[in-house]
Short mmCIF file of C-alpha atoms in Angstrom, two decimals:
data_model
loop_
_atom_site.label_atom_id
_atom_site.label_comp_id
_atom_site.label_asym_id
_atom_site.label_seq_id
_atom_site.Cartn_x
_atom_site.Cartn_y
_atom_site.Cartn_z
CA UNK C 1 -15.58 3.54 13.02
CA UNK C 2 -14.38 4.37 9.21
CA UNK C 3 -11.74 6.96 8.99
CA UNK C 4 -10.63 8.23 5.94
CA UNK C 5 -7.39 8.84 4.82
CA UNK C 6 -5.57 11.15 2.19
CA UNK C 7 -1.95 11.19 1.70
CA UNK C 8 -0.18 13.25 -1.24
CA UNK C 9 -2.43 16.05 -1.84
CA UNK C 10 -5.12 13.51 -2.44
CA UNK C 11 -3.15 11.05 -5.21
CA UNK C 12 -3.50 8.27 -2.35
CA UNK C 13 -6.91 8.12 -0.52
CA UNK C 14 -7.90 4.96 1.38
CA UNK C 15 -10.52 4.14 4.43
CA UNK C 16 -9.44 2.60 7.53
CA UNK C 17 -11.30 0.33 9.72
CA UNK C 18 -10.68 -2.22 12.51
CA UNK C 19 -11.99 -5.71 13.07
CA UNK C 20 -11.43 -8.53 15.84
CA UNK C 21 -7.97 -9.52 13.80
CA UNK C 22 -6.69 -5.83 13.61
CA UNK C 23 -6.28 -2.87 11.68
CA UNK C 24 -6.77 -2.50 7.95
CA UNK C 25 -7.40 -0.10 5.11
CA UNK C 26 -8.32 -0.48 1.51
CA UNK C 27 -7.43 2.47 -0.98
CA UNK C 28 -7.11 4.00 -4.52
CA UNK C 29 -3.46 5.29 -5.68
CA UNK C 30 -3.49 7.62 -8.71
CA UNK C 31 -0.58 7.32 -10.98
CA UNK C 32 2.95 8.56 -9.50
CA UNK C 33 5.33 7.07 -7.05
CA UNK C 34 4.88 7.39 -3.76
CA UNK C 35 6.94 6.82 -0.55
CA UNK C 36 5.77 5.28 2.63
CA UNK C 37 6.00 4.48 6.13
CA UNK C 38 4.82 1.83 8.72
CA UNK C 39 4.99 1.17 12.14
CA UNK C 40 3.58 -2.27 12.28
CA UNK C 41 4.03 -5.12 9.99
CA UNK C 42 1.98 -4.63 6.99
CA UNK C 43 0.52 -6.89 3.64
CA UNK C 44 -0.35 -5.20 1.01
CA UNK C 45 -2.63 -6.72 -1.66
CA UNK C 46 -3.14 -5.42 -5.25
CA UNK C 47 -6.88 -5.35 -5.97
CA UNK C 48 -6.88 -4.06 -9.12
CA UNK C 49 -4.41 -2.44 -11.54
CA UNK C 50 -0.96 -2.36 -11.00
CA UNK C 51 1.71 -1.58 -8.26
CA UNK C 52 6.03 -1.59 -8.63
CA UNK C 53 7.06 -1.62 -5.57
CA UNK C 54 10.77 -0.91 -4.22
CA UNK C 55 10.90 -3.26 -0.84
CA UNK C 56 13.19 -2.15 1.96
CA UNK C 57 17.07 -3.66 1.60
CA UNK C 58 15.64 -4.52 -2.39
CA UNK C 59 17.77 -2.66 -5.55
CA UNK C 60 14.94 -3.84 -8.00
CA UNK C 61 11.42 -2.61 -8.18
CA UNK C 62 8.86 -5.74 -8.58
CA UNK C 63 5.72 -5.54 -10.29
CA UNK C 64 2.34 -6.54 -8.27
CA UNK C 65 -0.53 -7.41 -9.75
CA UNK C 66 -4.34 -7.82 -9.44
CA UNK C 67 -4.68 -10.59 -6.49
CA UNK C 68 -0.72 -10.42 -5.54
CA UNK C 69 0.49 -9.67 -1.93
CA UNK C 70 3.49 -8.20 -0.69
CA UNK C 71 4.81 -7.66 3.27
CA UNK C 72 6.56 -5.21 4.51
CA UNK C 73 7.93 -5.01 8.10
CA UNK C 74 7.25 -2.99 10.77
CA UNK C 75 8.99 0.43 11.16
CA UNK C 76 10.55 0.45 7.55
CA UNK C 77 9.61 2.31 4.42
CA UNK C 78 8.81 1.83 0.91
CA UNK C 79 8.48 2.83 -2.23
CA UNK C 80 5.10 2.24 -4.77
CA UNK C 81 4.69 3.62 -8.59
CA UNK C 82 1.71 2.87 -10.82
CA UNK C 83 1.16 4.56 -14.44
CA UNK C 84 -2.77 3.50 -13.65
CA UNK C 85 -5.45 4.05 -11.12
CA UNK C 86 -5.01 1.14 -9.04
CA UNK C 87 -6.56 -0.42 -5.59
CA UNK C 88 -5.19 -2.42 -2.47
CA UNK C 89 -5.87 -3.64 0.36
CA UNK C 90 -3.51 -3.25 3.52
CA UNK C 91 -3.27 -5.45 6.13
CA UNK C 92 -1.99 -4.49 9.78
CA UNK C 93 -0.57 -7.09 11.92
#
């Protein structure tokens, strides 16, 4: 099953699925900054475009781009910006 998600009055949309390895989504985030949550231990891969991206216990936002991967751990939050439409892939494990 696809579900679709939509997260800051629609700036972040992405659909979810699940295979044999585990949960993922792939999305679209309009420009802004954005805050976020996870419970599980997440990589998040830049398709296309560019993400900052303020990591939790980081002072200094780093800049992802198309092809680059960054992981987050489970039950932290953090922080994205992009000035351009960009795409990713996140992967739940």
């Amino acid at each position: 099953m696809i579900n679709v998600n939509e997260y800051f009055e629609g700036a972040v949309k992405s659909l979810a699925y699940t295979t044999p390895q585990g949960r993922s989504t792939i999305g679209v985030i309009e420009p802004g900054e954005y805050e976020f949550g996870t419970s599980s231990h997440e990589t998040m891969t830049v398709i296309e475009g560019s993400l900052e991206a303020l990591l939790p216990g980081q002072d200094k936002w780093e800049t992802f781009t198309g092809g680059q991967t960054f992981e987050v751990e489970a039950n932290t939050s953090f922080k994205v910006k992009t000035e351009v439409q960009s795409s990713y892939l996140c992967v739940y494990r």
